[in-house]
Short mmCIF file of C-alpha atoms in Angstrom, two decimals:
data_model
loop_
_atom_site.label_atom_id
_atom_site.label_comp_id
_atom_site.label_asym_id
_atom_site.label_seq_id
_atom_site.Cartn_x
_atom_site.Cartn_y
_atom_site.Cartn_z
CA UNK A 1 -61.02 225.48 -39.30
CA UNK A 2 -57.42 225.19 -38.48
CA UNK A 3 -56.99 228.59 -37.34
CA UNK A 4 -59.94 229.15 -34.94
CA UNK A 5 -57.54 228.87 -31.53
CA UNK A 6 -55.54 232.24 -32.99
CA UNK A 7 -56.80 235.27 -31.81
CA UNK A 8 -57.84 238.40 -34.95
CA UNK A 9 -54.74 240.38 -34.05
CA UNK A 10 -52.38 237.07 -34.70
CA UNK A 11 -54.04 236.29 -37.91
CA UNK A 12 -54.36 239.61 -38.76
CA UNK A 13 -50.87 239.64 -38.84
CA UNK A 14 -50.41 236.63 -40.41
CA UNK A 15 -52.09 237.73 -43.66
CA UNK A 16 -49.78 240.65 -43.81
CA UNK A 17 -46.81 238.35 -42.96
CA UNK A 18 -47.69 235.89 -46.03
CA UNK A 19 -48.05 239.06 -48.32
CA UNK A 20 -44.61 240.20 -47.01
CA UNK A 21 -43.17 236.89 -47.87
CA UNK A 22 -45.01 236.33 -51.48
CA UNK A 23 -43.84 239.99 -51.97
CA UNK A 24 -40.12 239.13 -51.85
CA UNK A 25 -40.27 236.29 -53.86
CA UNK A 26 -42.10 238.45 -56.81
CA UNK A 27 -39.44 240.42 -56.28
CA UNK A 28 -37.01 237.11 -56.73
CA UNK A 29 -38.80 236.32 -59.86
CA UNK A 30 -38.27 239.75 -61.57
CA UNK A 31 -34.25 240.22 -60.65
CA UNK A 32 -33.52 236.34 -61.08
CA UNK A 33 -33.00 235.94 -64.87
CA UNK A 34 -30.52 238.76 -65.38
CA UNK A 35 -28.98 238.32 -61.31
CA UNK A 36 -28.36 234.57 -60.01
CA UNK A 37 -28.77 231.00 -62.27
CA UNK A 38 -28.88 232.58 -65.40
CA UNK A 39 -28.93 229.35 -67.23
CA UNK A 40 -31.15 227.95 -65.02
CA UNK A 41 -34.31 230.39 -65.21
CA UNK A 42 -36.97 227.67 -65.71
CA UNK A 43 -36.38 225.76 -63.13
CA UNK A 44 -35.46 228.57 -60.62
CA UNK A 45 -38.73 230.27 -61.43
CA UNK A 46 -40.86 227.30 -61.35
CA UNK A 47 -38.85 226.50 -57.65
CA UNK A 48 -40.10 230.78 -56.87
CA UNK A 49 -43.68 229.55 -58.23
CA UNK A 50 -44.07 226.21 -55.95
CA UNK A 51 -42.39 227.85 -53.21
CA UNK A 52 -44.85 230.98 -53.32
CA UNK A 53 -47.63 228.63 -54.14
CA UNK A 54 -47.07 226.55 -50.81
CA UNK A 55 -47.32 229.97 -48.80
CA UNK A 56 -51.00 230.45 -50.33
CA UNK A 57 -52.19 226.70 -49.87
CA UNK A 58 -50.98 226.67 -46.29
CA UNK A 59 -51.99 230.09 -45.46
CA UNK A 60 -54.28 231.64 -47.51
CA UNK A 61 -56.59 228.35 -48.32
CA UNK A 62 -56.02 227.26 -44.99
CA UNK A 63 -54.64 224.18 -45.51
CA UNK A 64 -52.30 224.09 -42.60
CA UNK A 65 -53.80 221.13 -40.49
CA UNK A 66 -56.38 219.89 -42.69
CA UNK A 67 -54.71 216.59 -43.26
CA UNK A 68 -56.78 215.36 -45.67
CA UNK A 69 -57.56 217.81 -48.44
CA UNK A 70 -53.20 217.98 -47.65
CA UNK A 71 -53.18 214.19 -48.70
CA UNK A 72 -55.27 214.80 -51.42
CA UNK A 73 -53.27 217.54 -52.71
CA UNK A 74 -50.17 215.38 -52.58
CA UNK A 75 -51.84 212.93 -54.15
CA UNK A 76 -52.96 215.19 -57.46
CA UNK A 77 -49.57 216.79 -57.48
CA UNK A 78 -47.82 213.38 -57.52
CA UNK A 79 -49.83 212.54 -60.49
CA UNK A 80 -49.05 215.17 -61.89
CA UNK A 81 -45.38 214.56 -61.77
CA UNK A 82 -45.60 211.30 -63.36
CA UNK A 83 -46.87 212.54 -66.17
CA UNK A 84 -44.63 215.23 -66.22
CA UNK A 85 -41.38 213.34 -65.71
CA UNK A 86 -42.42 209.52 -66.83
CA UNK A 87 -45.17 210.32 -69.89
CA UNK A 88 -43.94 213.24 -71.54
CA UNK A 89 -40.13 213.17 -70.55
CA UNK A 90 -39.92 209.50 -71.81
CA UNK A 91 -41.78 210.29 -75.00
CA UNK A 92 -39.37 213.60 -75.75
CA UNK A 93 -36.35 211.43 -75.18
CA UNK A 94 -37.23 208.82 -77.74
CA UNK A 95 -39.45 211.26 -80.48
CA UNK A 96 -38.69 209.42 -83.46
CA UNK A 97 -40.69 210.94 -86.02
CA UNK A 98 -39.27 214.93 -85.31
CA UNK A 99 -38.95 215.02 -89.69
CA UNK A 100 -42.73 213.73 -89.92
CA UNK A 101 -44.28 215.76 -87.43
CA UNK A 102 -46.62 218.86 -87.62
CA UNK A 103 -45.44 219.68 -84.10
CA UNK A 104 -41.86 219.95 -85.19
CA UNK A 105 -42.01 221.03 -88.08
CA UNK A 106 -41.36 224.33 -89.32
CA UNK A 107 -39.05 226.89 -89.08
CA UNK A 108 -36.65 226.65 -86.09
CA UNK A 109 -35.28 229.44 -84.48
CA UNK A 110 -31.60 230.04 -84.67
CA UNK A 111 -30.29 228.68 -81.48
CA UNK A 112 -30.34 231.19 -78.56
CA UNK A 113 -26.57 230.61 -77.34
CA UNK A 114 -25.36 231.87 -80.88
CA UNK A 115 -27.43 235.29 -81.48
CA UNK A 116 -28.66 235.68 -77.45
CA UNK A 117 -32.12 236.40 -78.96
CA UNK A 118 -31.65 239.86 -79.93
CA UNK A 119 -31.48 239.50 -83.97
CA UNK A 120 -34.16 237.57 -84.47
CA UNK A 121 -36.47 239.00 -81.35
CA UNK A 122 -39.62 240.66 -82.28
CA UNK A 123 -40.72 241.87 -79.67
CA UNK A 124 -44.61 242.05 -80.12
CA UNK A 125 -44.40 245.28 -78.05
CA UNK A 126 -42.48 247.72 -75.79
CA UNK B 1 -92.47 197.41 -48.77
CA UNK B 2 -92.85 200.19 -46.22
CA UNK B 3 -92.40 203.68 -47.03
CA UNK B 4 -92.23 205.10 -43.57
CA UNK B 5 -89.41 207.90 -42.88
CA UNK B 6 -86.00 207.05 -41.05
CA UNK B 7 -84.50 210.22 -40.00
CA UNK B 8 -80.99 210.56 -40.48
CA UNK B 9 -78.82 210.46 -37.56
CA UNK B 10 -75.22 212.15 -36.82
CA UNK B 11 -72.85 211.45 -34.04
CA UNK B 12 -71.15 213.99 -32.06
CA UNK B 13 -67.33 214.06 -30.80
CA UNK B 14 -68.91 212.92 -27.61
CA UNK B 15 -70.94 209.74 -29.25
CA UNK B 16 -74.54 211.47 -28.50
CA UNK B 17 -76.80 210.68 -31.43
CA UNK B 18 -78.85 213.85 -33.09
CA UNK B 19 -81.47 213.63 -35.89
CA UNK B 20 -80.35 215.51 -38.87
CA UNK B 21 -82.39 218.32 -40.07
CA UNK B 22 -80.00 219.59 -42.81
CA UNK B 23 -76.88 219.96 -44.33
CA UNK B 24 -76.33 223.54 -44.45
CA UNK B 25 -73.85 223.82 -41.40
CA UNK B 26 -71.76 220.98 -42.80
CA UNK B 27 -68.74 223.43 -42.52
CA UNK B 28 -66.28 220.85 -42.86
CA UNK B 29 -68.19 218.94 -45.78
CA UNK B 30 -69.13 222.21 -47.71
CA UNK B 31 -65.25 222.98 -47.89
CA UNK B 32 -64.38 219.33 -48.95
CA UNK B 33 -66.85 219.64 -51.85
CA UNK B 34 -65.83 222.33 -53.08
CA UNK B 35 -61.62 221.42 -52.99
CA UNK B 36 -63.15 218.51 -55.08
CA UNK B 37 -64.41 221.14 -57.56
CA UNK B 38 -60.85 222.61 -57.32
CA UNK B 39 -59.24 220.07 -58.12
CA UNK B 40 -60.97 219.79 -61.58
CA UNK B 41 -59.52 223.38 -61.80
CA UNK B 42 -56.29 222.11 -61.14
CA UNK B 43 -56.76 218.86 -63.69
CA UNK B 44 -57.94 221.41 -66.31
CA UNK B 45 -54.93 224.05 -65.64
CA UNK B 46 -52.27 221.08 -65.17
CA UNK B 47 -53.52 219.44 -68.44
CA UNK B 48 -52.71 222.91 -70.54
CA UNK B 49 -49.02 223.63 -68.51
CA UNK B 50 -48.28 219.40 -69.44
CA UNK B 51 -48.60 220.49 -73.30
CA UNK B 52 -47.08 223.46 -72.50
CA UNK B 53 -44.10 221.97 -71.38
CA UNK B 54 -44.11 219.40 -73.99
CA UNK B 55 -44.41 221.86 -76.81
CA UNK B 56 -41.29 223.90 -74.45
CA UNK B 57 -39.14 221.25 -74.80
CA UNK B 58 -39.59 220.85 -78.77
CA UNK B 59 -39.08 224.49 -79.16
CA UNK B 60 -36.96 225.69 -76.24
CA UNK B 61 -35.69 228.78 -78.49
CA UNK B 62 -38.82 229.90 -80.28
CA UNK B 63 -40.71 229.37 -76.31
CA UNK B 64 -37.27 231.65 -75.35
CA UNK B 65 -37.42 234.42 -77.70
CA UNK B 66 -41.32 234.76 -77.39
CA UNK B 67 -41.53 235.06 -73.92
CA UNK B 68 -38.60 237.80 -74.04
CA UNK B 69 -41.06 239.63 -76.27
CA UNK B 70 -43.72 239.89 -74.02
CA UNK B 71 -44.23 242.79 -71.39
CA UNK B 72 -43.17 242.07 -68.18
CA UNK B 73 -43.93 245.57 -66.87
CA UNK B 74 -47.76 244.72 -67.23
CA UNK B 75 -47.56 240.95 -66.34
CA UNK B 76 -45.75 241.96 -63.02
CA UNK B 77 -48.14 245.27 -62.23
CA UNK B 78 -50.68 242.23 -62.63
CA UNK B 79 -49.01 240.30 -60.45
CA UNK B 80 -48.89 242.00 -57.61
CA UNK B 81 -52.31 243.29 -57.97
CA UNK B 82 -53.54 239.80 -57.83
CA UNK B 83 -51.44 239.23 -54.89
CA UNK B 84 -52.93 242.22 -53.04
CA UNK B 85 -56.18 241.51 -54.12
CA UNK B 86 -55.91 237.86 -52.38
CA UNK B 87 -55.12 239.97 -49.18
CA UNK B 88 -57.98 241.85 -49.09
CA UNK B 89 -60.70 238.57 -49.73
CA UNK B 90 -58.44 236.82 -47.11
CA UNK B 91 -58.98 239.83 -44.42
CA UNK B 92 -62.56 240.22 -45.54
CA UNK B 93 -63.44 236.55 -44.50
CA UNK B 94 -61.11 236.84 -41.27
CA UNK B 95 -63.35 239.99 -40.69
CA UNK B 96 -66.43 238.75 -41.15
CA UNK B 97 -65.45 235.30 -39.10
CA UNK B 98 -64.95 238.24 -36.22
CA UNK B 99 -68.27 239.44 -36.67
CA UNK B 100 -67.35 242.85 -38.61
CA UNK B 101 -69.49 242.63 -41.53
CA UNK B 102 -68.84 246.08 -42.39
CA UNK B 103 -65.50 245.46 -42.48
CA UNK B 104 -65.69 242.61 -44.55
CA UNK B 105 -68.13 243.72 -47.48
CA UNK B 106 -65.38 246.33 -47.96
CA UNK B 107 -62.56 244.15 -48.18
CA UNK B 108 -64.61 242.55 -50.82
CA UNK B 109 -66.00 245.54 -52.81
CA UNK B 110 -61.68 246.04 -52.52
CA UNK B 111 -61.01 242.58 -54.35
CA UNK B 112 -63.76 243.47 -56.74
CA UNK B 113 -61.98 246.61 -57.65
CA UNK B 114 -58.60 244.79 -57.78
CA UNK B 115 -60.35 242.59 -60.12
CA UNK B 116 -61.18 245.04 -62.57
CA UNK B 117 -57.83 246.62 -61.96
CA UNK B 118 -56.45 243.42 -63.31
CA UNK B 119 -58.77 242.81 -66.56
CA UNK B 120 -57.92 246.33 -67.70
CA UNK B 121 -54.53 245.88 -67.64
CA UNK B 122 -54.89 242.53 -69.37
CA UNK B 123 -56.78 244.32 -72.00
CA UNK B 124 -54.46 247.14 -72.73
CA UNK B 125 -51.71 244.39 -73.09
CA UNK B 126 -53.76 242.34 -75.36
CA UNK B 127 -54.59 245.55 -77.33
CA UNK B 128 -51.03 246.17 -77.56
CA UNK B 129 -50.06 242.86 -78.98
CA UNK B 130 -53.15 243.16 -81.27
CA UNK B 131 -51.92 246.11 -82.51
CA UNK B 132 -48.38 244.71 -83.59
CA UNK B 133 -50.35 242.01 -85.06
CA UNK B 134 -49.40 239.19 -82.95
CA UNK B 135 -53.23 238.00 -81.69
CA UNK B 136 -55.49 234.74 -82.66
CA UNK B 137 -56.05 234.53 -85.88
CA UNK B 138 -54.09 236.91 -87.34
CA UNK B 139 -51.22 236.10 -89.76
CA UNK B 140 -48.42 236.27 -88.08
CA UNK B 141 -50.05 233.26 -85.80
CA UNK B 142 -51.04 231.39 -88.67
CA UNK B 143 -48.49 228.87 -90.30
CA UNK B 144 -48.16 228.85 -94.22
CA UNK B 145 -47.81 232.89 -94.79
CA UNK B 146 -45.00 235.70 -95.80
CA UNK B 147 -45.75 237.02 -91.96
CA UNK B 148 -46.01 233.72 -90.36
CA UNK B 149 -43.98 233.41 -86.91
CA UNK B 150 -41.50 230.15 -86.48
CA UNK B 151 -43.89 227.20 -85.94
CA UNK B 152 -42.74 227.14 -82.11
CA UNK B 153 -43.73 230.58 -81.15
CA UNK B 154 -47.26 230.11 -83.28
CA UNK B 155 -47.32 227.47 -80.53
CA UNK B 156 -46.36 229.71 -77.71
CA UNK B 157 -48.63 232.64 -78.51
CA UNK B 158 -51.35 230.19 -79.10
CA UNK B 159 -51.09 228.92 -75.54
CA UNK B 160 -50.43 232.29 -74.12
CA UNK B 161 -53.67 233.57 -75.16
CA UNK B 162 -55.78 230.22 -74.62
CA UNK B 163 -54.24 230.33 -71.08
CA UNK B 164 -54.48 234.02 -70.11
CA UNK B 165 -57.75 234.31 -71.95
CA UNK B 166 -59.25 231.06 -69.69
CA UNK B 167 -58.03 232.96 -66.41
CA UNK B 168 -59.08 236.17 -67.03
CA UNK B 169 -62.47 234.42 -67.64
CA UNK B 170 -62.04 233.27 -64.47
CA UNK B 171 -61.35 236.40 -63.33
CA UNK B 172 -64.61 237.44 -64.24
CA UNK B 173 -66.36 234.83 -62.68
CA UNK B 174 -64.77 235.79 -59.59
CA UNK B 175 -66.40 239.10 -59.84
CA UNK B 176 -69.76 238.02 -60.93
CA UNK B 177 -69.99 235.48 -57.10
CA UNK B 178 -68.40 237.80 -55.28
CA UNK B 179 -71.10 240.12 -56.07
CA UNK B 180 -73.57 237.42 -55.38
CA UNK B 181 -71.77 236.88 -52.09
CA UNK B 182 -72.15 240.38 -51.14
CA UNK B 183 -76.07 240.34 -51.91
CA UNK B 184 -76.40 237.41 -50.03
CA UNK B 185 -74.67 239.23 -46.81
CA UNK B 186 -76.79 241.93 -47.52
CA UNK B 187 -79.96 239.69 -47.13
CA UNK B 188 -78.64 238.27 -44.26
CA UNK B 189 -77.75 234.63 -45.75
CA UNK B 190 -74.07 234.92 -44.81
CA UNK B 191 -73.54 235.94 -41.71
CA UNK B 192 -70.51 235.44 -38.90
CA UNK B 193 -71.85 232.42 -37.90
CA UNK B 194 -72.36 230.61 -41.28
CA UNK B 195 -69.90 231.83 -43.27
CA UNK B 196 -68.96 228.75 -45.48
CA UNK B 197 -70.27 230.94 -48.90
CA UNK B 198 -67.91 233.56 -47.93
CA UNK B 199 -65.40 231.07 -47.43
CA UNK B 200 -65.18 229.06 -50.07
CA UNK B 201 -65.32 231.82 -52.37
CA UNK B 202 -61.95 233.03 -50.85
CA UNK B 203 -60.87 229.39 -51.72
CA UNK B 204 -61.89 230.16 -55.51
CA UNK B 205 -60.23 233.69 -55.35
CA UNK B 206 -56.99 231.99 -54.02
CA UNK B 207 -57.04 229.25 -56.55
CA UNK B 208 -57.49 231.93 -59.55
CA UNK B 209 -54.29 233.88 -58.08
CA UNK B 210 -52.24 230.22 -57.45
CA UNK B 211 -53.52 229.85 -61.40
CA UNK B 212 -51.60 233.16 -61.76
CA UNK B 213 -48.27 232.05 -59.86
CA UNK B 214 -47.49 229.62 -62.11
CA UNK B 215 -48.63 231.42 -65.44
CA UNK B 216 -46.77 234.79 -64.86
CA UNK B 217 -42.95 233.33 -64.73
CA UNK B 218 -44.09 230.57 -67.70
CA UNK B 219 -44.65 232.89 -70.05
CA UNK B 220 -43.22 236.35 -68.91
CA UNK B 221 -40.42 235.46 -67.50
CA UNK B 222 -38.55 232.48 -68.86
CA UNK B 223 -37.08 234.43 -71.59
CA UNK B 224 -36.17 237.19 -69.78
CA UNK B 225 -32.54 236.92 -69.49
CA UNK B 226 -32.14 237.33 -73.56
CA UNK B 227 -31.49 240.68 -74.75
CA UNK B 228 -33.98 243.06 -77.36
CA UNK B 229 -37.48 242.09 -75.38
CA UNK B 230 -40.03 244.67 -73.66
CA UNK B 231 -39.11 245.34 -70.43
#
């Protein structure tokens, strides 16, 4: 294990640390949409989720120093990404058949900028 | 052909040859197996967020206007339950990797607890939604009907409750092993000094809560800046 050098008391406080940390950036995640980047939510929340997800891999999972499950992790995530950005992001740039589709079809909702969501939010609860 | 038995030999750091009479202290190849298993997990999971995506990009204001209907209250209470309840398996394996076995069959009866702290919430959120008719199956999910949603948030819902549903399964899994784990402690099987059950159920538990990390702000919270949703 990476950790075994560390005495309890360090890691001890170490898990508390972490949970200190992943507290905050809950916190982030809850006061960002109506605080800082409003127009940029998504990708501010996503940045929140990979940043709090890098503090449980390294920490938590115990993946600080284990250089190969890191390189295989890398190696998934890039993947990943490729699909993300080259598969689907090519494929929603050049949809050509948006009139034919099931997918798209259907009503659309009126555009957010114009009615900010209140008139035709329902919410399914309170 | 002979049939006569080679024994398997391992080297040491040091070069010294040993004959290999099992696999059970393979610390460092019991963890690698099961971050292979993980990473099927994370396949499985990425797969569903890639169509998520996909379908968020074809119906950026429906995805918008859902998620601003859902209740963050809950999803965040959940949250942070989860993220407690990844405290408590990670100081009951530090615990029992000190020898305090005590100590660390609380911490997990403590995760346990968490656990179910977690599914009821999720299930007075789903009854909730239920009850204002937005659920599987029901009409307002289903295109072609006077009570029928707009196409895109049929498509949000229907991954909201696919992917909630699959983790809170997981969820439950997590409860059923960690109740295994603690009758094998109790039997002696896990102890301080082979651990690696212990530990790579605290992998699982972490992975379910990472699951989480991503899921919460996806759905609860990237329509939060519009007006008229549950807060």
């Amino acid at each position: 294990m990476a950790n075994t050098t560390k005495t309890y008391k360090e890691e001890y406080a170490g898990y508390w640390k972490v949970l200190a940390g992943l507290l905050i950036l809950t916190g982030l995640t809850f006061v960002q949409p109506t605080m800082f980047m409003e127009n940029a939510t998504f990708m501010v929340q996503m940045l929140i989720g990979t940043v709090k997800a890098w503090l449980i891999l390294m920490y938590y999972m115990h993946l600080k120093g284990e250089k190969l499950i890191i390189t295989f992790t890398y190696f998934s995530l890039f993947i990943v990404l490729v699909f993300f950005v080259i598969v689907i992001g090519f494929d929603v740039a050049n949809f050509q058949y948006s009139d034919l589709s099931h997918i798209t079809s259907g009503d659309t909702a009126a555009a957010v900028s114009e009615t900010h969501g209140a008139a035709h939010a329902e919410p399914a609860h309170h | 052909m002979s049939h006569e038995y080679v024994p398997e030999i391992a080297v040491d750091r040091e070069g010294q040859e040993h004959e290999v009479q099992g696999w059970q202290d393979d610390m460092y190849g019991a963890k690698l197996g099961f971050w292979l298993f993980m990473f099927t997990e994370v396949l499985m999971f990425g797969a569903m967020f890639m169509a998520l995506t996909y379908y968020f990009t074809l119906h950026h204001d429906d995805f918008l206007i859902a998620s601003s209907s859902l209740n963050r209250v809950l999803g965040g209470t959940n949250t942070v339950v989860l993220l407690f309840s990844a405290l408590t398996m990670g100081l009951g394996l530090l615990k029992m990797r000190h020898g305090d076995v005590k100590g660390a069959k609380l911490m997990i009866w403590a995760t346990i607890l968490l656990a179910l702290v977690f599914l009821g919430i999720k299930a007075v959120e789903w009854t909730a939604e239920y009850n204002h008719g937005v659920f599987l199956g029901l009409d307002a999910l289903q295109a072609g009907n006077e009570h029928s949603k707009p196409f895109g948030q049929i498509l949000f819902f229907g991954m909201y409750f696919t992917m909630t549903g699959i983790h809170g399964f997981h969820i439950i899994i997590g409860i059923g092993i960690m109740l295994w784990l603690l009758k094998r402690i109790n039997a002696g099987k896990v102890t301080p000094e082979h651990h690696i059950l212990h530990f790579n159920i605290a992998l699982y538990w972490d992975l379910v809560h990472l699951i989480w990390v991503f899921v919460f702000p996806y759905y609860y919270m990237i329509g939060a800046g519009l007006t008229g949703g549950a807060h």
